Amino acid sequence: MLDLKKDVKYVKGVGPNRVILLNKLGIYTLGDLITYYPRTYEDRSKPKTLFECMDGEEALIDVIATSKIIETRFGKKTMQKIMLRDSTAQAEAVWFNQSYLKSKFTIGKRYRMYGKLEKKFGRIQIANPVFDEYGMTTNTGKIIPIYPLTYSLSQNIIRKIMENAIKEVYGNLEETLPEYILKRENLLNINEATKLIHFPKELKNFEIARKRLVFEELLITQLALLALKQNEILKIKGIEFSSKYKINEMVQRFPFELTNAQKRVLQEIEKDMETSKMMNRLLQGDVGSGKTAVAMCCAYKAVKCGYQVAIMAPTAILATQHMENFQKMLQELQIKCELLISGITKKKKTDILERLKNGDIDILIGTHAILEDNVEFKNLGLVVTDEQHRFGVRQRNKIVKKGQNPDVLVMSATPIPRTLALILYGDLDISIIDELPPNRKKIETFAVTKNMQERIDRFIEKQINQGRQAYIVCPLVEESEENDLKSVIELCEKYQKEIFPQYRVSYLHGKMKQKDKDDIMLKFKNHEIDILISTTVIEVGVDVPNANIMVIEDAQRFGLAQLHQLRGRVGRGEYQSYCILKYEGKGENIRKRMKVMCDTNDGFIISGKDLELRGSGDFFGTMQHGLPEFKIANLFEDMGILKQAQAIAQNIMGKENGLFLQENLKLKKVVNEKLNQLGSGTL
Ligand code: ADP
Ligand code: MG
């Protein structure tokens, strides 16, 4: 039987070096390999005449060699050139440093070449083409898959490996979808789909193959989410918080009037808390929409009802900030809050753990430190996790185990449209704060290119002289955190030494020790630093009301949702705030994305546009959304298929033990694998 879990090193053509490179792409098994789908395709099957080709076009040409390879040398480099013709025109092909080509061509012989053609001064040149002798189809004569990322593997090599893998699996893949679904939805079987997605005979084959694979991926996700929801939530009896203590008592105590949206979500949550069903709710709201106040109200109710509350934040800075806010509001009510982060002394920690266990602490606020085994509650009744995308399902489950089915509120600052949220977070109920507190000033956003540097610097100078502070976010460096660090330090030095020697400039980076990071952040907060250069680690909810400028370098590299998060770090105080997006590149897509950021401050609109403007594949490839990752589906393009899959999933799960029906057993197996991946056990 075919084993898809087999190590990729056993695939023909994969030696020890290539294994390492494949691993870097996240490919460890045969199964990973064959689901590493092409990003796009090149049609190298239909030749054009030289006359037909447009300047700059990539095309297949059918030509006769009219010269030998002529090699010229400049310094260490060599160039190989050959003259060609077809019935319509003459052309030349050039390569660099490929001396071996000298023996590959014969005058008068026919070849097929694929590459980019340039027409200049009446000459046609094709640079670095791939080619075959006429009649051969190693590099031409077919549709060629282009894979997303390959590191040091060339497209040719990865293609070759893929050909071997597909040969091995074709005909042996076990069907994952039930016959009745394949028939009714008119879907390709798994073997054909897998083969054609990599090596389509014609471009339209690929569409059919893709549809089948997208459908499967979305159906399985839907089923898994619905299964989670049925299993974990409906069946689990949770705490029934008393209706004697009303959230409204807390609402009255704020120095401001809560927005209607905040009041509405509080009603939803309170209703949920008062039922015996275990609450599992996602609270979505844009940056600055006031999620903390909502969390505080819920915590108040839980404590009043005699339970303890855990508030988890992804960083110590955030946890500390929450602690301050909670203290301010709750101290006078004799509600006891404590902070548990790794930075506190051993003595303090022992004290907290003890008082937590005997019920002396009402609300514990902290980081991952809360998850440690020795943290025991007396009667944990409510768990709130902030900035949900930093915590996996696994961690959520871990904290929940510290109580007797406590209610769970997950807060996320990545707003996505409700329809999508409902689908993607099938396992959670959803409340949305779709309104910002009144009188928020719009953050003025400008997208600028490099040549504006001087003017931007003067602008920052002016603001800092007026007593404000600025964030500067470094470009994303993909290869490694070390490079990331280097880029932060370099940028920091440039600002310290050349641009703003008169100001206090410092930097922050993910690789720094937690304590050092907290120190820097605290200094910034206390205005001991004027300009903070940072990687995206500042992305998450820290409040420095005096900072009113956010500069983002190489903004084109970030996703819109992430830019929006970063921008949300300013505009938190009384001052008019500014976001400056420095970008490079002329692509229309880049300009469109920058325009979206300049045009709106609404996170829901931005996330919708983000879906639309990102290419297939890369959209959920990054973790920044915290949404399930898809290998092939693109939620924007595939909304139609998603709805179809959702309907079927609901139908199956609507039946009693739907996944255990004979006809659905195949699905059950794949859904279980999916649940395992999500860290949620199996059915
Ligand atoms: P986020 O949803 O991004 O976590 P916060 O909870 O940090 O937002 O709230 C941002 C700021 O808005 C805080 O300073 C908070 O005190 C304030 N705030 C929250 N709700 C309101 C409101 N209804 N009216 C005025 N200010 C509010
Ligand atoms: Mg927040």
Short mmCIF file of C-alpha atoms in Angstrom, two decimals, residues 67-72 78-84 91-96 101 105 123 125:
data_model
loop_
_atom_site.label_atom_id
_atom_site.label_comp_id
_atom_site.label_asym_id
_atom_site.label_seq_id
_atom_site.Cartn_x
_atom_site.Cartn_y
_atom_site.Cartn_z
CA SER A 67 25.52 29.40 -36.22
CA LYS A 68 27.54 27.54 -33.64
CA ILE A 69 27.70 28.75 -30.06
CA ILE A 70 30.04 31.73 -29.93
CA GLU A 71 31.60 32.28 -26.52
CA THR A 72 32.91 35.64 -25.32
CA THR A 78 31.42 34.15 -20.13
CA MET A 79 28.58 34.66 -22.53
CA GLN A 80 27.29 32.09 -25.01
CA LYS A 81 25.44 33.27 -28.08
CA ILE A 82 23.84 31.46 -31.01
CA MET A 83 22.06 32.70 -34.14
CA LEU A 84 18.63 31.31 -34.99
CA ALA A 91 16.96 35.93 -33.68
CA GLU A 92 19.77 35.30 -31.26
CA ALA A 93 19.81 33.41 -27.99
CA VAL A 94 22.22 34.27 -25.20
CA TRP A 95 23.25 32.58 -21.97
CA PHE A 96 25.80 33.41 -19.31
CA LEU A 101 26.27 24.57 -24.19
CA PHE A 105 23.84 22.70 -30.85
CA ARG A 123 16.90 42.56 -33.40
CA GLN A 125 16.95 38.36 -28.55
#
